[in-house]
Coordinates of C-alpha atoms and ligand atoms in Angstrom, one line a residue:
M1 CA 46.2 19.9 -83.0
D2 CA 45.3 21.5 -79.9
S3 CA 42.7 18.9 -78.9
M4 CA 45.6 16.2 -79.8
E5 CA 47.9 17.8 -77.3
V6 CA 45.3 17.6 -74.6
N7 CA 44.1 14.1 -75.6
K8 CA 48.0 13.3 -74.9
A9 CA 48.3 14.9 -71.9
V10 CA 45.1 13.3 -70.5
A11 CA 46.2 9.9 -71.7
A12 CA 49.7 10.5 -70.3
V13 CA 48.0 11.3 -66.7
L14 CA 45.8 8.1 -67.0
V15 CA 48.6 6.1 -67.7
A16 CA 50.5 7.1 -64.7
G17 CA 47.4 7.1 -62.8
I18 CA 46.7 3.5 -63.8
A19 CA 50.5 2.9 -63.1
F20 CA 50.3 4.1 -59.6
F21 CA 47.1 2.5 -58.9
L22 CA 48.4 -1.2 -60.1
T23 CA 51.6 -0.9 -58.2
G24 CA 49.7 0.0 -55.3
T25 CA 47.5 -2.9 -55.7
I26 CA 50.2 -5.1 -56.3
G27 CA 52.2 -4.1 -53.6
V28 CA 49.0 -4.7 -51.2
N29 CA 48.8 -8.2 -52.7
L30 CA 52.5 -8.9 -52.2
V31 CA 52.2 -8.0 -48.6
Q32 CA 48.6 -9.8 -48.0
E33 CA 50.2 -13.0 -49.3
H34 CA 52.5 -13.0 -46.1
V35 CA 49.5 -12.9 -43.6
P36 CA 48.1 -16.3 -44.0
V37 CA 51.4 -17.9 -43.8
K38 CA 52.2 -16.0 -40.6
T39 CA 49.3 -17.0 -38.9
A40 CA 48.9 -20.9 -39.9
I41 CA 52.3 -21.4 -38.2
K42 CA 52.1 -19.3 -34.8
I43 CA 49.0 -20.8 -33.1
D44 CA 49.3 -18.7 -30.1
V45 CA 49.1 -15.4 -31.8
P46 CA 47.4 -13.1 -28.9
K47 CA 43.9 -12.1 -30.2
A48 CA 44.8 -8.1 -29.7
A49 CA 47.9 -8.5 -32.1
A50 CA 45.7 -10.0 -35.0
P51 CA 45.6 -8.2 -38.3
G52 CA 43.9 -4.8 -38.1
G53 CA 43.9 -5.0 -34.3
A54 CA 45.7 -3.1 -31.9
P55 CA 49.1 -1.6 -32.8
A56 CA 51.5 -4.3 -32.8
E57 CA 52.9 -5.4 -29.2
P58 CA 56.0 -7.3 -28.7
E59 CA 55.0 -10.8 -29.0
L60 CA 55.0 -12.2 -25.2
P61 CA 56.8 -15.4 -24.2
P62 CA 54.1 -18.3 -24.2
I63 CA 52.0 -18.4 -20.9
A64 CA 53.2 -22.0 -20.5
N65 CA 56.7 -21.6 -20.6
L66 CA 56.5 -18.6 -18.3
L67 CA 54.3 -20.7 -15.9
A68 CA 56.7 -23.7 -15.8
S69 CA 58.9 -21.8 -13.2
A70 CA 56.2 -19.4 -11.7
N71 CA 55.6 -19.3 -8.0
P72 CA 52.1 -18.5 -6.6
T73 CA 53.3 -17.3 -3.3
N74 CA 55.7 -14.6 -4.9
G75 CA 52.4 -14.2 -7.3
E76 CA 50.4 -13.2 -4.0
A77 CA 53.2 -10.9 -2.6
D78 CA 53.1 -9.1 -6.2
T79 CA 49.6 -8.2 -5.9
K80 CA 50.2 -6.3 -2.7
K81 CA 53.4 -4.9 -4.1
L82 CA 51.9 -3.9 -7.5
G83 CA 48.6 -2.4 -6.0
C84 CA 46.2 -4.9 -7.4
V85 CA 44.7 -5.2 -3.7
A86 CA 43.9 -1.4 -3.8
C87 CA 41.1 -2.3 -6.3
H88 CA 40.5 -6.4 -6.0
T89 CA 39.9 -8.6 -3.5
F90 CA 41.1 -12.4 -3.8
T91 CA 38.9 -14.3 -1.2
E92 CA 36.1 -16.6 -2.2
G93 CA 33.1 -14.2 -2.0
G94 CA 35.2 -11.2 -1.4
K95 CA 33.4 -8.0 -2.0
A96 CA 34.0 -5.7 -5.1
G97 CA 35.9 -2.6 -4.6
I98 CA 36.9 -0.4 -7.6
G99 CA 37.5 -3.8 -9.3
P100 CA 35.7 -7.1 -9.1
N101 CA 36.7 -9.9 -6.8
L102 CA 39.0 -12.2 -8.7
Y103 CA 38.6 -15.6 -7.1
G104 CA 37.7 -18.2 -9.6
V105 CA 38.6 -15.9 -12.3
V106 CA 41.0 -18.3 -14.2
G107 CA 38.8 -20.2 -17.0
A108 CA 35.5 -18.0 -15.9
P109 CA 34.2 -15.9 -18.6
H110 CA 35.3 -12.2 -19.0
G111 CA 33.6 -10.1 -16.6
H112 CA 32.9 -13.0 -14.4
M113 CA 31.6 -11.4 -11.0
A114 CA 28.0 -11.2 -11.0
G115 CA 26.5 -7.6 -10.4
F116 CA 30.1 -5.8 -11.2
G117 CA 29.8 -2.9 -13.6
Y118 CA 32.1 -4.0 -16.3
S119 CA 33.0 -1.9 -19.2
E120 CA 31.6 -2.8 -22.7
A121 CA 35.3 -3.3 -23.5
L122 CA 35.8 -6.4 -21.3
K123 CA 32.2 -7.5 -21.4
S124 CA 32.3 -7.9 -25.2
K125 CA 35.5 -10.2 -24.8
K126 CA 34.0 -13.8 -26.0
G127 CA 34.7 -16.9 -23.9
P128 CA 36.5 -17.7 -20.8
W129 CA 39.8 -16.1 -19.4
T130 CA 42.4 -18.5 -20.9
L131 CA 45.8 -18.3 -19.2
A132 CA 47.4 -16.8 -22.4
E133 CA 44.6 -14.1 -22.4
L134 CA 45.5 -13.2 -18.8
N135 CA 49.2 -12.9 -20.1
E136 CA 48.0 -10.4 -22.5
W137 CA 45.8 -8.5 -20.3
L138 CA 48.0 -8.3 -17.4
Y139 CA 51.0 -7.2 -19.7
K140 CA 48.9 -4.1 -20.8
P141 CA 45.4 -4.1 -20.0
S142 CA 44.6 -1.1 -22.2
A143 CA 45.8 -2.9 -25.5
Y144 CA 44.0 -6.1 -24.6
A145 CA 40.8 -4.2 -24.0
P146 CA 40.9 -0.7 -25.4
G147 CA 38.5 1.2 -23.1
T148 CA 38.9 -1.0 -20.0
R149 CA 38.2 0.7 -16.7
M150 CA 40.9 -0.9 -15.1
S151 CA 43.4 2.0 -14.9
F152 CA 46.5 0.0 -14.1
A153 CA 49.4 0.1 -16.8
G154 CA 50.3 -3.4 -16.9
I155 CA 53.1 -5.9 -15.4
K156 CA 55.9 -5.6 -17.9
D157 CA 58.3 -8.1 -16.2
N158 CA 57.5 -11.8 -17.4
K159 CA 58.3 -13.5 -14.1
E160 CA 56.2 -11.2 -12.1
R161 CA 53.1 -11.6 -14.5
A162 CA 53.6 -15.2 -14.6
D163 CA 53.7 -15.5 -10.7
V164 CA 50.4 -13.3 -10.7
I165 CA 48.9 -15.4 -13.2
D166 CA 49.7 -18.4 -11.2
Y167 CA 48.4 -17.1 -8.0
L168 CA 45.2 -16.3 -9.7
R169 CA 45.1 -19.7 -10.9
T170 CA 45.3 -21.1 -7.3
L171 CA 42.3 -19.2 -6.4
S172 CA 39.9 -22.1 -7.3
H173 CA 38.5 -25.2 -5.9
N174 CA 39.8 -27.0 -9.0
P175 CA 42.5 -25.2 -10.6
E176 CA 43.0 -25.1 -14.3
P177 CA 46.1 -27.5 -15.3
V178 CA 49.2 -25.6 -16.2
P179 CA 49.7 -26.2 -20.1
P180 CA 53.1 -28.2 -20.6
P181 CA 56.0 -25.9 -21.8
E182 CA 57.1 -25.9 -25.4
P183 CA 60.5 -23.9 -25.5
E184 CA 62.1 -26.2 -27.9
K185 CA 59.6 -26.0 -30.4
K186 CA 59.1 -22.2 -30.3
Q187 CA 63.1 -21.8 -30.7
A188 CA 63.2 -24.4 -33.6
A189 CA 60.4 -22.5 -35.6
A190 CA 62.3 -19.2 -35.1
A191 CA 65.6 -20.9 -35.9
T192 CA 65.0 -23.2 -38.7
P193 CA 63.3 -21.3 -41.3
A194 CA 63.1 -23.9 -44.1
P195 CA 60.7 -26.5 -42.5
A196 CA 58.7 -23.9 -40.4
A197 CA 58.3 -22.0 -43.9
G198 CA 57.2 -25.3 -45.5
G199 CA 54.4 -26.0 -43.2
A200 CA 50.7 -25.4 -44.3
P201 CA 50.6 -24.0 -47.9
A202 CA 50.3 -20.3 -48.2
G203 CA 47.0 -19.1 -48.3
E204 CA 45.2 -21.5 -46.4
P205 CA 43.5 -20.9 -43.1
S206 CA 45.2 -21.6 -40.0
I207 CA 44.8 -24.8 -38.5
D208 CA 42.8 -23.0 -35.6
T209 CA 39.9 -21.7 -38.1
L210 CA 40.0 -25.0 -40.0
L211 CA 39.5 -27.1 -36.8
A212 CA 36.6 -24.8 -35.7
S213 CA 34.7 -26.4 -38.6
A214 CA 36.2 -30.0 -38.8
D215 CA 34.5 -33.3 -38.6
P216 CA 36.1 -36.0 -36.6
A217 CA 33.8 -38.6 -38.2
A218 CA 34.4 -37.8 -41.8
G219 CA 37.9 -37.7 -40.4
E220 CA 38.1 -41.3 -39.3
A221 CA 36.3 -42.2 -42.9
D222 CA 39.2 -40.4 -44.6
T223 CA 41.9 -42.5 -42.4
K224 CA 40.5 -45.4 -44.4
K225 CA 39.8 -43.7 -48.0
L226 CA 43.8 -42.2 -47.6
G227 CA 45.2 -45.6 -46.4
C228 CA 46.5 -44.4 -42.9
T229 CA 45.0 -47.9 -41.7
A230 CA 47.3 -49.8 -43.9
C231 CA 50.0 -48.7 -41.4
H232 CA 48.2 -47.5 -38.3
T233 CA 46.0 -48.5 -35.7
F234 CA 43.8 -46.0 -33.8
D235 CA 42.3 -47.9 -30.8
K236 CA 43.7 -47.7 -27.3
G237 CA 46.5 -50.4 -27.0
G238 CA 46.2 -51.3 -30.8
K239 CA 49.5 -52.8 -32.2
A240 CA 52.1 -51.2 -34.2
G241 CA 52.2 -52.1 -37.9
L242 CA 54.1 -50.3 -40.6
G243 CA 53.4 -47.3 -38.3
P244 CA 52.9 -46.6 -34.7
N245 CA 49.5 -47.1 -33.2
L246 CA 48.0 -43.4 -32.8
Y247 CA 46.0 -43.4 -29.9
G248 CA 46.6 -40.4 -27.9
V249 CA 49.0 -39.0 -30.3
V250 CA 47.7 -35.1 -30.0
G251 CA 49.7 -33.4 -27.3
A252 CA 52.2 -36.6 -26.6
P253 CA 56.1 -36.6 -27.7
H254 CA 57.0 -37.1 -31.1
G255 CA 57.5 -40.5 -31.5
H256 CA 55.2 -41.5 -28.7
M257 CA 54.6 -45.1 -28.8
E258 CA 56.8 -47.2 -26.6
G259 CA 59.1 -49.5 -28.4
F260 CA 58.3 -48.3 -31.9
S261 CA 61.4 -47.8 -33.6
Y262 CA 60.9 -44.3 -35.0
S263 CA 63.3 -42.5 -37.3
T264 CA 66.1 -40.1 -36.2
A265 CA 64.0 -37.5 -38.3
L266 CA 61.0 -37.9 -36.1
K267 CA 62.5 -38.6 -32.8
S268 CA 64.8 -35.4 -32.7
K269 CA 61.6 -33.2 -33.0
Q270 CA 61.4 -31.6 -29.6
G271 CA 58.2 -31.4 -27.5
P272 CA 54.6 -32.4 -27.9
W273 CA 52.8 -32.9 -31.0
T274 CA 50.6 -29.7 -31.3
F275 CA 47.9 -29.2 -33.8
A276 CA 49.7 -26.8 -36.0
E277 CA 52.6 -29.4 -36.2
L278 CA 50.1 -32.4 -37.2
N279 CA 49.2 -30.0 -39.7
E280 CA 52.2 -29.3 -41.0
W281 CA 53.3 -33.0 -41.0
L282 CA 50.2 -34.3 -42.6
T283 CA 50.7 -31.6 -45.3
K284 CA 53.8 -33.1 -46.5
P285 CA 55.6 -35.4 -43.9
A286 CA 58.9 -35.5 -45.9
A287 CA 59.0 -31.9 -45.7
Y288 CA 58.3 -31.7 -42.0
A289 CA 60.6 -34.4 -40.9
P290 CA 63.0 -35.2 -43.9
G291 CA 64.3 -38.7 -43.4
T292 CA 60.9 -39.8 -42.0
R293 CA 60.1 -43.5 -42.4
M294 CA 56.5 -42.6 -43.0
T295 CA 56.2 -43.0 -46.8
F296 CA 53.0 -41.0 -47.4
A297 CA 53.0 -38.2 -49.7
G298 CA 50.8 -36.1 -47.7
I299 CA 47.0 -34.9 -47.3
K300 CA 46.7 -31.7 -49.9
N301 CA 43.1 -31.0 -49.1
P302 CA 43.0 -28.6 -46.1
K303 CA 39.4 -29.7 -44.9
E304 CA 40.2 -33.3 -45.0
R305 CA 43.5 -32.7 -43.3
A306 CA 41.5 -31.0 -40.5
D307 CA 39.1 -33.6 -40.3
V308 CA 41.8 -36.4 -39.6
I309 CA 43.5 -34.4 -36.9
A310 CA 40.1 -33.6 -35.2
Y311 CA 39.7 -37.2 -35.4
L312 CA 43.1 -38.0 -33.9
R313 CA 42.3 -35.3 -31.3
T314 CA 39.1 -37.7 -30.1
L315 CA 41.5 -40.4 -29.4
S316 CA 42.1 -39.5 -25.7
P317 CA 40.1 -39.8 -22.7
N318 CA 40.6 -36.3 -22.1
P319 CA 40.8 -34.6 -25.7
E320 CA 43.0 -31.6 -25.9
P321 CA 41.0 -28.4 -26.0
L322 CA 40.3 -27.1 -29.4
P323 CA 42.4 -23.8 -30.3
G324 CA 40.3 -20.8 -28.7
K325 CA 37.9 -22.6 -26.7
Ligands
HEC401 C1 43.1 0.9 -10.1 C2 42.3 -0.3 -9.9 C3 42.7 -1.5 -10.4 C4 44.0 -2.0 -10.3 C5 45.2 -1.4 -9.3 C6 43.8 -3.1 -10.9 N1 42.7 -3.4 -11.1 FE1 42.1 -5.1 -12.1 N2 40.2 -4.4 -12.6 C7 40.0 -3.2 -12.3 C8 38.7 -2.6 -12.9 C9 38.0 -1.6 -12.6 C10 38.3 -4.0 -13.7 C11 37.2 -4.1 -14.4 C12 37.4 -3.7 -15.8 C13 36.6 -3.4 -16.8 O1 35.3 -3.7 -17.0 O2 36.9 -2.8 -18.1 C14 39.4 -4.8 -13.4 C15 39.4 -6.1 -13.9 C16 40.4 -7.1 -13.7 C17 40.3 -8.4 -14.2 C18 39.2 -9.3 -15.0 C19 38.2 -9.7 -14.1 C20 36.9 -10.3 -15.0 O3 36.0 -10.5 -13.9 O4 36.9 -10.3 -15.8 C21 41.5 -9.1 -13.8 C22 41.7 -10.7 -13.9 C23 42.1 -8.1 -13.0 N3 41.6 -6.9 -13.2 C24 43.3 -8.3 -12.4 C25 44.1 -7.5 -11.7 C26 45.5 -7.6 -11.3 C27 46.3 -9.1 -11.4 C28 46.0 -6.3 -11.0 C29 47.2 -6.2 -10.4 C30 48.5 -6.5 -11.1 C31 45.0 -5.3 -11.2 N4 43.9 -6.1 -11.6 C32 44.9 -4.1 -10.6 C33 40.6 -2.1 -11.3 C34 42.0 -2.4 -10.9
HEC402 C1 53.1 -46.5 -45.5 C2 52.7 -46.6 -44.1 C3 52.2 -45.2 -43.6 C4 51.0 -44.8 -44.0 C5 50.2 -45.0 -45.3 C6 50.6 -43.7 -42.8 N1 51.8 -43.7 -42.1 FE1 51.9 -42.5 -40.6 N2 53.5 -43.3 -39.8 C7 54.3 -44.5 -40.7 C8 55.4 -44.4 -40.1 C9 56.4 -45.5 -40.4 C10 55.7 -43.6 -38.9 C11 56.8 -43.4 -38.0 C12 57.7 -42.3 -39.0 C13 59.1 -42.1 -38.5 O1 59.7 -42.5 -37.5 O2 59.7 -41.3 -38.9 C14 54.3 -42.8 -39.0 C15 54.2 -41.9 -37.8 C16 52.9 -41.2 -37.9 C17 52.7 -40.0 -36.9 C18 53.4 -39.6 -35.8 C19 53.2 -41.0 -34.6 C20 54.2 -40.5 -33.5 O3 54.0 -41.3 -32.4 O4 54.8 -39.7 -33.4 C21 51.3 -39.7 -37.3 C22 50.6 -38.7 -36.4 C23 50.9 -40.3 -38.5 N3 52.0 -41.2 -38.8 C24 49.7 -40.2 -38.8 C25 49.4 -40.6 -40.3 C26 48.0 -40.6 -40.8 C27 47.0 -39.6 -40.2 C28 48.2 -41.1 -42.1 C29 47.1 -41.2 -43.1 C30 46.6 -39.8 -43.8 C31 49.5 -42.0 -41.9 N4 50.0 -41.5 -41.0 C32 49.7 -42.8 -43.2 C33 53.8 -45.1 -41.7 C34 52.7 -44.7 -42.4

């Protein structure tokens, strides 16, 4: 009898424990479901805000939009007002102070000055300083590179930060181009949840990740296999068929072929074709642009879709840089 009671008590505790555990697991799974959806849509998520990274910072406006109205002369004045000049020189060949010389830093590797004793925090950052990374860094250095030696709180004012970045950009024999602004796209993504949420299928890696291992040659073969070539030409100056010629479409405005009669559905889309948008479009054209004239179901296989997009990217004298490169 006693042992029955004990058994019951133990069973009750176990059941409660299992229920508690399962609820937690289910809860975690539900929450995690959303992570890929989010990253699949936002292409320029700052690295520091990646899942598991630094505490969430407010999302900064895209650097392209800030730079559209930036003024490098004001930026130069700001480097004096804000005290950058106390630690940095900006002239070509200028000496290091507390901080490194900053001539040519845009597009150069992190920790670009030979011989300067950078922190591990900064040296461990991969790849060149992009304009977007400088935007994050100068917003809050300690959040972008925790442990950095640059003891500077950051520039919170968007205009001021953009002016400074634009000034840094000019410190080169061959300044990096300013990326085209895309305000409409950003607002559309935020304001019209339906098409945005209907983008790349949930659980899929983001287009950035997919493109990293995509194969343009396989993509070209896919355009034949999938029947794109029945409606589209891909060579420079190629004629329209049922669909427009697709040379140079990546980075070009929606409805990019002169003289082709596009649907209002497609023409009404603002801004250039980004990789993320092409990914959405080719997943299911009718969902991305309801009313489109392109009668094509879509490419369900993410690898195939990325290969095709990688192929489209090559159709340019000057292909758009791959995300993160
Ligand atoms: C108190 C001194 C100090 C101030 C003020 C300061 N910096 Fe720095 N800066 C540093 C140091 C030190 C580093 C190297 C950081 C590291 O190694 O972690 C650095 C690194 C940098 C880098 C990266 C350079 C590279 O080669 O990768 C940039 C860009 C930069 N600073 C820009 C600025 C700008 C713009 C301002 C003003 C808004 C500013 N800094 C203010 C000390 C300073
Ligand atoms: C049945 C014909 C047809 C097929 C098959 C087809 N397309 Fe299209 N495509 C069109 C038409 C028509 C448009 C213009 C749509 C509109 O105006 O709404 C278009 C538009 C596009 C655009 C946008 C062009 C621009 O200038 O904005 C891209 C990119 C594209 N197609 C890629 C593809 C790819 C890649 C495939 C194969 C996976 C494919 N299409 C298959 C007919 C087709």
